[in-house]
mmCIF file of C-alpha atoms in Angstrom:
data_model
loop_
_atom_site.group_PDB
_atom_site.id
_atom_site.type_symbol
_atom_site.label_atom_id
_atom_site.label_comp_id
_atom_site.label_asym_id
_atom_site.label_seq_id
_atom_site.Cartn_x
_atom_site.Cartn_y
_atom_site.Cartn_z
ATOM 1 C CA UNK A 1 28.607 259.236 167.179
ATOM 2 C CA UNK A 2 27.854 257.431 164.197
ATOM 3 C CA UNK A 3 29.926 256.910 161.238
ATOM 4 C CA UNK A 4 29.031 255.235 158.058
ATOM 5 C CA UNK A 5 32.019 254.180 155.281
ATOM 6 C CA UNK A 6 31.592 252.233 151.850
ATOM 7 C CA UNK A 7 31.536 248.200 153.134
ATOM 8 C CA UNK A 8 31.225 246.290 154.045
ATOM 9 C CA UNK A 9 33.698 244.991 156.636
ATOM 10 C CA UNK A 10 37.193 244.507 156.057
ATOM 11 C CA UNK A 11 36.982 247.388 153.108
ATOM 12 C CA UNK A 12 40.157 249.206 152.381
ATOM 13 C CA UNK A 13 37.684 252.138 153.608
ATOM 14 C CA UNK A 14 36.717 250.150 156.988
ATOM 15 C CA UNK A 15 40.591 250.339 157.482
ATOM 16 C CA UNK A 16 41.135 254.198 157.043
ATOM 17 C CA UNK A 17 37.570 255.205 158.930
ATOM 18 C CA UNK A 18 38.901 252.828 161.937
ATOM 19 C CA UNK A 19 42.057 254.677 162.077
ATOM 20 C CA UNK A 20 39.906 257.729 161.537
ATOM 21 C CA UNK A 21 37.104 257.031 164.156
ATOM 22 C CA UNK A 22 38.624 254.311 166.502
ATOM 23 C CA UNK A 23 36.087 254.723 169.146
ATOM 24 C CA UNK A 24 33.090 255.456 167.192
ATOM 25 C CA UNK A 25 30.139 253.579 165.692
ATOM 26 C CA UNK A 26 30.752 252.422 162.443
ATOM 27 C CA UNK A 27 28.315 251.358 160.270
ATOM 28 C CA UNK A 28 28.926 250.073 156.795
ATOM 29 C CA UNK A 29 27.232 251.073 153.698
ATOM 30 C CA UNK A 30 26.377 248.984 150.182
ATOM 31 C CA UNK A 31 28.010 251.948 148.118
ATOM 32 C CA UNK A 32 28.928 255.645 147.921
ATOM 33 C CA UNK A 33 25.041 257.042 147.473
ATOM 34 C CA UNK A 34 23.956 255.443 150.314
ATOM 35 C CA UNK A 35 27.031 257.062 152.431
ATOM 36 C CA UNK A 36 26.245 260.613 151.225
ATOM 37 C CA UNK A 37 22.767 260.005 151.602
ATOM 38 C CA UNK A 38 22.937 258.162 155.366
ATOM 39 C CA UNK A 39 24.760 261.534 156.216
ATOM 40 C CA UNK A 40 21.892 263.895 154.441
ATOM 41 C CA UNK A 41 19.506 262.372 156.027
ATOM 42 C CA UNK A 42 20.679 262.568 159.498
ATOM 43 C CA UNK A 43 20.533 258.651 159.915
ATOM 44 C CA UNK A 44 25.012 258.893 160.619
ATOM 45 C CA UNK A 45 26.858 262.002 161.705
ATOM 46 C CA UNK A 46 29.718 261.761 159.271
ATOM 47 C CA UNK A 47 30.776 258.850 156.715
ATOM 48 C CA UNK A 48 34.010 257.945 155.196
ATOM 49 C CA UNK A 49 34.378 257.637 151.648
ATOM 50 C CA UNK A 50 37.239 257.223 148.792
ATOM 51 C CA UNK A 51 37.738 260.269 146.425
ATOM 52 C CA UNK A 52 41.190 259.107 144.265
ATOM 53 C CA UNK A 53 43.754 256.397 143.906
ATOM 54 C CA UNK A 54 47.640 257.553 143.027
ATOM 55 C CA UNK A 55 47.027 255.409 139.862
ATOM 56 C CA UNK A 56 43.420 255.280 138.957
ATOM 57 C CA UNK A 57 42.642 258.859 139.876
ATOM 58 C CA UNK A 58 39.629 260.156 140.955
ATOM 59 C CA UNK A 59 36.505 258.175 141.604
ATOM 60 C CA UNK A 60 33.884 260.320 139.760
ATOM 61 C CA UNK A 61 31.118 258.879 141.637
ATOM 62 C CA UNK A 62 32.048 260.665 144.737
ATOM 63 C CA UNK A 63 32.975 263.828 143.087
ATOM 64 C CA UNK A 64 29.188 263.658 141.301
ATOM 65 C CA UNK A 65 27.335 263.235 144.736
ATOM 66 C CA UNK A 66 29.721 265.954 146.272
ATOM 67 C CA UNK A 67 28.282 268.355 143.312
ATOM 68 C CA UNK A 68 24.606 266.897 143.831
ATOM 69 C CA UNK A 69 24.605 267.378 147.326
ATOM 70 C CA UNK A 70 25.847 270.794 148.621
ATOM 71 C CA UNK A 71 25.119 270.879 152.103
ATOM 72 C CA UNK A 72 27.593 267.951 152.647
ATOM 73 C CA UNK A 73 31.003 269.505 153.128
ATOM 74 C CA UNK A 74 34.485 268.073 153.858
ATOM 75 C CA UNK A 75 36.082 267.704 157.498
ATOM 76 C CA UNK A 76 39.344 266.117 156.125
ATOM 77 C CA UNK A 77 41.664 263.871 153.881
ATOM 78 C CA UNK A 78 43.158 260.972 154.712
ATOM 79 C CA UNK A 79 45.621 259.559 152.454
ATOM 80 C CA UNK A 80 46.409 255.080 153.202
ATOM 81 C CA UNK A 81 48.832 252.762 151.578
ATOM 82 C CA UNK A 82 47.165 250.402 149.662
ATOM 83 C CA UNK A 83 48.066 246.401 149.467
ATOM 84 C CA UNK A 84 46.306 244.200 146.730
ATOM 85 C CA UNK A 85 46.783 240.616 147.778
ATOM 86 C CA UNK A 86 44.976 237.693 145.181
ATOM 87 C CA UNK A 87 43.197 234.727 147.468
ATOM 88 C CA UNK A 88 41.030 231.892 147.450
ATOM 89 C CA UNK A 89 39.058 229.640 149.922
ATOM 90 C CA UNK A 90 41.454 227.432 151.265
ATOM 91 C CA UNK A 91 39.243 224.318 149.980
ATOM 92 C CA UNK A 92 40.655 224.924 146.465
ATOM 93 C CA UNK A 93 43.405 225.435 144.431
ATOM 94 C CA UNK A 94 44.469 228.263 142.083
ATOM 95 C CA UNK A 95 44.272 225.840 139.428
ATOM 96 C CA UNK A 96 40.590 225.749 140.091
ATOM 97 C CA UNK A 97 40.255 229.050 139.904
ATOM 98 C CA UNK A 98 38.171 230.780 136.644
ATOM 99 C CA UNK A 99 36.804 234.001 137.745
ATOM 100 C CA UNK A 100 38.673 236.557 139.321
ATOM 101 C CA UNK A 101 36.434 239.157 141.938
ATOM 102 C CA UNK A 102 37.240 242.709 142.798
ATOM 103 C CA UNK A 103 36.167 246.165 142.882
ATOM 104 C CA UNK A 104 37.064 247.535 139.600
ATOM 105 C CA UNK A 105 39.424 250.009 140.935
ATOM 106 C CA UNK A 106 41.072 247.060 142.739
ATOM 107 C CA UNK A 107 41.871 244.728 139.335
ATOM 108 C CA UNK A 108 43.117 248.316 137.097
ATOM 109 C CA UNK A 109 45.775 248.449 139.743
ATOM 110 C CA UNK A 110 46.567 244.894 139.391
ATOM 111 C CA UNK A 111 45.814 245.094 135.698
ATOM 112 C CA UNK A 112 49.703 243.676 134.563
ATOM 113 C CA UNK A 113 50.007 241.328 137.114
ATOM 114 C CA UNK A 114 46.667 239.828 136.424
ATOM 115 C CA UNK A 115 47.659 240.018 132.683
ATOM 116 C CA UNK A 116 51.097 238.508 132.961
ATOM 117 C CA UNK A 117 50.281 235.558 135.182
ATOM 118 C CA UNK A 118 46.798 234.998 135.163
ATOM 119 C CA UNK A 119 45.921 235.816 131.595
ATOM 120 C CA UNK A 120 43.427 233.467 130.659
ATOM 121 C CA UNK A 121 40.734 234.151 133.972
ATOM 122 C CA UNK A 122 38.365 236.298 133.571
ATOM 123 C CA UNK A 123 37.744 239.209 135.613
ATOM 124 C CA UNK A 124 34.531 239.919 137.319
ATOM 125 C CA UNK A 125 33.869 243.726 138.733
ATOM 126 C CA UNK A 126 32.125 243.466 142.530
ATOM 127 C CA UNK A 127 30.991 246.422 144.851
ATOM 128 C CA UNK A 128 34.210 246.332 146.902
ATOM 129 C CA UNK A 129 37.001 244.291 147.847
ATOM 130 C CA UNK A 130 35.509 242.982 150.859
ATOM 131 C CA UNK A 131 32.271 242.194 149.487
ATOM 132 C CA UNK A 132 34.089 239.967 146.907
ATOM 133 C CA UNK A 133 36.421 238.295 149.450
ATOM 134 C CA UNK A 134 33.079 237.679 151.484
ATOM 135 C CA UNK A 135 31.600 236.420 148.490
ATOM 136 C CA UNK A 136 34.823 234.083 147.515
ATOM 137 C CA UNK A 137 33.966 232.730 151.174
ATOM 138 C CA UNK A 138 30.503 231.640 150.933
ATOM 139 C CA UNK A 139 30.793 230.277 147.011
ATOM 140 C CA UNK A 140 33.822 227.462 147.904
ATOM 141 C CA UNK A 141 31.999 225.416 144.943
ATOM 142 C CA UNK A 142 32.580 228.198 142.794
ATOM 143 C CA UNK A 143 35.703 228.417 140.694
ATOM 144 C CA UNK A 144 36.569 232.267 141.916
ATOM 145 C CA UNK A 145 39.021 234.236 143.456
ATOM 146 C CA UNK A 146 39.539 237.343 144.934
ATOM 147 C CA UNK A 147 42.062 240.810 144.764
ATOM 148 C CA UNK A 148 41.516 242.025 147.993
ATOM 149 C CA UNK A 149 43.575 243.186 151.420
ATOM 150 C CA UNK A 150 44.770 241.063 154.370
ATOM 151 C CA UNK A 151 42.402 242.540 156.599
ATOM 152 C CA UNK A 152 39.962 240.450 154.072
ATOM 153 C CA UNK A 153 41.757 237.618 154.265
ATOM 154 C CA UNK A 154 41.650 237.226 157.976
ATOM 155 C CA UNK A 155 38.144 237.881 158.403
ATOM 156 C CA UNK A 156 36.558 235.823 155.783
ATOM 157 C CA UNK A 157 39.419 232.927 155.984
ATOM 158 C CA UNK A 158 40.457 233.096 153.155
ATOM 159 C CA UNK A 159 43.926 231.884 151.267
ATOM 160 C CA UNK A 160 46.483 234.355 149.947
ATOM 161 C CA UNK A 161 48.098 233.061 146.579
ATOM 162 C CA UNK A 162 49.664 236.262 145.831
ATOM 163 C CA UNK A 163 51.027 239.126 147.575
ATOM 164 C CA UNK A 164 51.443 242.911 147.022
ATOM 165 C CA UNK A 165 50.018 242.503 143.352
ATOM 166 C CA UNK A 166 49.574 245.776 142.669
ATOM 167 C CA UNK A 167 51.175 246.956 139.923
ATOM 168 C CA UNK A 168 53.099 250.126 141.358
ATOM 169 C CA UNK A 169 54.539 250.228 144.879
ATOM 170 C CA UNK A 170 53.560 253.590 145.317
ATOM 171 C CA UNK A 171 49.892 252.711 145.456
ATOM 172 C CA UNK A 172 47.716 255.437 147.708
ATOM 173 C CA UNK A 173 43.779 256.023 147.820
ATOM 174 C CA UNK A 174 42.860 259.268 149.299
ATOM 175 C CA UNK A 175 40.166 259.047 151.620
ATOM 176 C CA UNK A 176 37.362 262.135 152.664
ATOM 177 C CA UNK A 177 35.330 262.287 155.778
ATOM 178 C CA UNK A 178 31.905 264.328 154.239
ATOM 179 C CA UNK A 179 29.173 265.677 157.080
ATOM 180 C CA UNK A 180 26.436 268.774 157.129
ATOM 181 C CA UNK A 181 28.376 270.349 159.571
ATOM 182 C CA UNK A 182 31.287 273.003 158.305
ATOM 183 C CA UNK A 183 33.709 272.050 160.646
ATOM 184 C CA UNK A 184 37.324 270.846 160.355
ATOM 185 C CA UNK A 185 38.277 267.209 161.945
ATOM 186 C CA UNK A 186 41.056 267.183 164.433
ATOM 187 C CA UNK A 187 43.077 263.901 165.407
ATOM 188 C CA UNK A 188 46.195 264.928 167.553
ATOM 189 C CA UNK A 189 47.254 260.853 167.407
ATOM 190 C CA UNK A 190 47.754 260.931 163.553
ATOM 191 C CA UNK A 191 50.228 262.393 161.074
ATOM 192 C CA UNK A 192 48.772 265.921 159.745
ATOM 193 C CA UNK A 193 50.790 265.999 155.919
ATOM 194 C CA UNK A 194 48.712 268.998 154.440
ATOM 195 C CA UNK A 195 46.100 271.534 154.424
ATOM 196 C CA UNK A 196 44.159 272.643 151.849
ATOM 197 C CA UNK A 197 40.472 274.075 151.041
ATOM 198 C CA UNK A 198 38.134 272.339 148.352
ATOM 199 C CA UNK A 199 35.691 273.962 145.936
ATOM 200 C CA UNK A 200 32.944 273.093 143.401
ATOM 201 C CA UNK A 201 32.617 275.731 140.351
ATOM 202 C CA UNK A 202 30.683 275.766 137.561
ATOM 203 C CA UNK A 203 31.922 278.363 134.761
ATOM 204 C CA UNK A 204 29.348 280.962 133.695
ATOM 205 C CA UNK A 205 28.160 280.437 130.112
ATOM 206 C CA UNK A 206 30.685 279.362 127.991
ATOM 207 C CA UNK A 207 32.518 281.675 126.132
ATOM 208 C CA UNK A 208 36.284 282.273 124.907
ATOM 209 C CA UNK A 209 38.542 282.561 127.724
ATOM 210 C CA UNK A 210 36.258 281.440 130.831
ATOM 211 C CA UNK A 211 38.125 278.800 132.600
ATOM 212 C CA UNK A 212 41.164 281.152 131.794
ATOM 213 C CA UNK A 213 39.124 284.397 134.081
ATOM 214 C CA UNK A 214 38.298 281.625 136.399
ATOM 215 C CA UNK A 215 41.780 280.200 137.457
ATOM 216 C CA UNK A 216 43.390 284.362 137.421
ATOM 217 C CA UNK A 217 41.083 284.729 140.394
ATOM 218 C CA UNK A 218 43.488 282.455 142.082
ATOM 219 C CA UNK A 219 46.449 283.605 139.584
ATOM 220 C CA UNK A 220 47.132 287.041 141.279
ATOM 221 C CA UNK A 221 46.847 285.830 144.893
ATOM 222 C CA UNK A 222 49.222 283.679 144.065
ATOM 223 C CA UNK A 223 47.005 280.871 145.640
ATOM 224 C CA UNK A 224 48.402 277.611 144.417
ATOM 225 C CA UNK A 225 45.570 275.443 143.179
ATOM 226 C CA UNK A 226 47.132 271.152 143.958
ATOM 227 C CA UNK A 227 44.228 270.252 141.978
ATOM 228 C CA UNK A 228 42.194 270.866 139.214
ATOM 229 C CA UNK A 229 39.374 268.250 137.550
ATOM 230 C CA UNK A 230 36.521 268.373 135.452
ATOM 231 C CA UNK A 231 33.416 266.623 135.482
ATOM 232 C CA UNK A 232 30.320 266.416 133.504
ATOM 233 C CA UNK A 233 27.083 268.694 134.511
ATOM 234 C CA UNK A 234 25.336 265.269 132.732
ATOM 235 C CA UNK A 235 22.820 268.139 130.903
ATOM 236 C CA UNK A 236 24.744 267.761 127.161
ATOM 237 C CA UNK A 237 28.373 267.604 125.678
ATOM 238 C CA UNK A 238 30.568 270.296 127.134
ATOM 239 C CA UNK A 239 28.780 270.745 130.003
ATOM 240 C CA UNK A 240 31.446 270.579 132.976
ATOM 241 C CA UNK A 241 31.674 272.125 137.109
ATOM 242 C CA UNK A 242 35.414 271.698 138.565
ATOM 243 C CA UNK A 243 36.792 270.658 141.566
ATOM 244 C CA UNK A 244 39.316 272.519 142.772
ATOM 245 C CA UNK A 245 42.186 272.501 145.440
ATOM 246 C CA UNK A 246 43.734 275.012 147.280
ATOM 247 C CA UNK A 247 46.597 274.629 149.365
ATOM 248 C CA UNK A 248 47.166 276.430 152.533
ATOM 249 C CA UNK A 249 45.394 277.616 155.433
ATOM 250 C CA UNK A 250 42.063 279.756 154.706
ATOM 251 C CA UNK A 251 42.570 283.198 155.160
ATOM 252 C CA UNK A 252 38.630 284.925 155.375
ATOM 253 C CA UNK A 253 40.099 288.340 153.802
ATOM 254 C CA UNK A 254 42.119 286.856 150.818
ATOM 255 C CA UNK A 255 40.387 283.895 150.088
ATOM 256 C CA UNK A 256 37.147 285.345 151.041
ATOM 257 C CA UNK A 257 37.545 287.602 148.486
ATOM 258 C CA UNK A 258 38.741 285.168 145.386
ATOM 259 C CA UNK A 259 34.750 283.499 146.336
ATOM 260 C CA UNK A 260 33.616 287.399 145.545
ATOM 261 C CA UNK A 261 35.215 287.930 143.107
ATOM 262 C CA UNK A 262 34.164 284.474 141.717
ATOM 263 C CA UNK A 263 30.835 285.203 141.994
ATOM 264 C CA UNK A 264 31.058 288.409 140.464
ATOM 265 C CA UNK A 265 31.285 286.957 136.870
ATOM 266 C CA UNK A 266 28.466 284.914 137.171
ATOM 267 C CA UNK A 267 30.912 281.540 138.900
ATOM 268 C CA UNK A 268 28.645 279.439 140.917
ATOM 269 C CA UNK A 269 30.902 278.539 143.719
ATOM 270 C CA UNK A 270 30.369 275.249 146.835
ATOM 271 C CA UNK A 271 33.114 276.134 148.961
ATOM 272 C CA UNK A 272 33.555 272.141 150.811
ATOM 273 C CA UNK A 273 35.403 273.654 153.692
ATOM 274 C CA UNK A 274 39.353 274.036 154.677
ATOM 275 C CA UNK A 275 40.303 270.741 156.206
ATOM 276 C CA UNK A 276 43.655 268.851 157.310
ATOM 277 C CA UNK A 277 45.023 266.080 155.060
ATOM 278 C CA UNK A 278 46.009 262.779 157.583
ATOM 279 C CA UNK A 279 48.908 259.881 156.935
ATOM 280 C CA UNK A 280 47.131 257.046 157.667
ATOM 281 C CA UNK A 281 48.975 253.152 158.495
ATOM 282 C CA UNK A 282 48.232 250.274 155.451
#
């Protein structure tokens, strides 16, 4: 089976879809389109991709291809510790140091530490934190750095300066595996923590009161939405769908009927599947 995950090696994504898929074939991709689209295209069975941070919150980029492409569902959640660590090719010396790589997600959770100790470098955004600790590796003439983890560090050779820089110990990126197939991932070696179903919605023409009819559906169920977002349609100001969490096991009758009852008023509903949420090791 083939499995593709945002790269490239030594990504904090590598390190959840190898815990995820330890005897598969993983094959790394250059960003987040190319994952959903090696999976719509057949070229990988299933790929592994980052959907929110405990302090940076969602990546929209994810939740935009999950909208644009609604024959990918989800088979599960994974949810991974995640270590910042600031290093540098071991040729040179932090005090050589000018330019600062990471993945932009990456350096807003080490936004204060940067800030307080390492004011004056500037900060460069990159694809990922492994592409920028590759990068760091190749460049020794150039006066850069990178924030990325120690799996990075190992394989690229790098130097650690600083440790743990993130800026809130309780740092956690919540990972999805997305496939065609509407099927629910199993993994009897890992941690199960949750289990909850995910749904796209767009509201029917906007009007007084709409999200309001939307979220009774769920009200007088007493289904407990964990999660609630909004994102832009991208056709004018205002326009939004929602992704939506609901905790629990799917029951056909009960929930089956909130999607009817959805669609009655004119709700366009994606339902992404029920799927198990996974503890995964840093």
């Amino acid at each position: 089976m083939k499995i593709a995950f945002l790269g490239p090696h030594a990504s904090f994504t590598q390190l959840a879809t190898t815990q995820l898929f330890p005897n598969e074939e993983l094959l790394p991709q250059a960003n987040i389109l190319d994952c959903f689209n090696a999976v719509e295209n057949g070229d990988v069975d299933k790929a592994v991709v980052p959907l929110e941070n405990s302090i940076e919150g969602t990546v929209s980029m994810t939740l935009d291809y999950l909208y644009k492409t609604p024959a990918i569902k989800i088979e599960a959640e994974a949810v991974m510790p995640i270590a910042h660590h600031l290093m540098i090719h071991p040729e040179n010396t932090i005090e050589d140091i000018e330019i600062i790589y990471s993945h932009p997600q990456a350096l807003a959770q080490s936004f204060h530490f940067l800030d307080t100790h390492y004011k004056h470098y500037k900060r460069q955004d990159f694809s990922s934190t492994a592409a920028a600790a590759k990068y760091v590796s190749e460049n020794k003439d150039m006066k850069i750095a990178a924030v990325a983890n120690q799996f990075a560090a190992n394989l690229y050779g790098l130097q650690i300066i600083n440790r743990n820089i993130q800026d809130f110990e309780q740092n956690h990126t919540r990972f999805i595996v997305i496939s065609k197939q509407n099927t629910q991932y199993q993994n009897s070696s890992l941690q199960v923590i949750g289990e909850k179903s995910g749904l796209l919605i767009t509201l029917p023409e906007d009007h007084p009161g709409g999200l309001h009819q939307v979220l009774s559906v769920f009200a007088w169920r007493k289904m407990n939405l964990s999660k609630i977002e909004s994102r832009t349609l991208k056709t004018g100001l205002g326009n939004y769908f929602f992704f939506m969490n609901v905790n629990g096991k799917w029951e056909d009758v009960l929930h089956g009927n909130a999607l009817q009852e959805l669609e009655s008023i004119n709700a366009d509903v994606d339902f992404l599947g029920n799927y198990k949420e996974f503890l995964l090791e840093s």
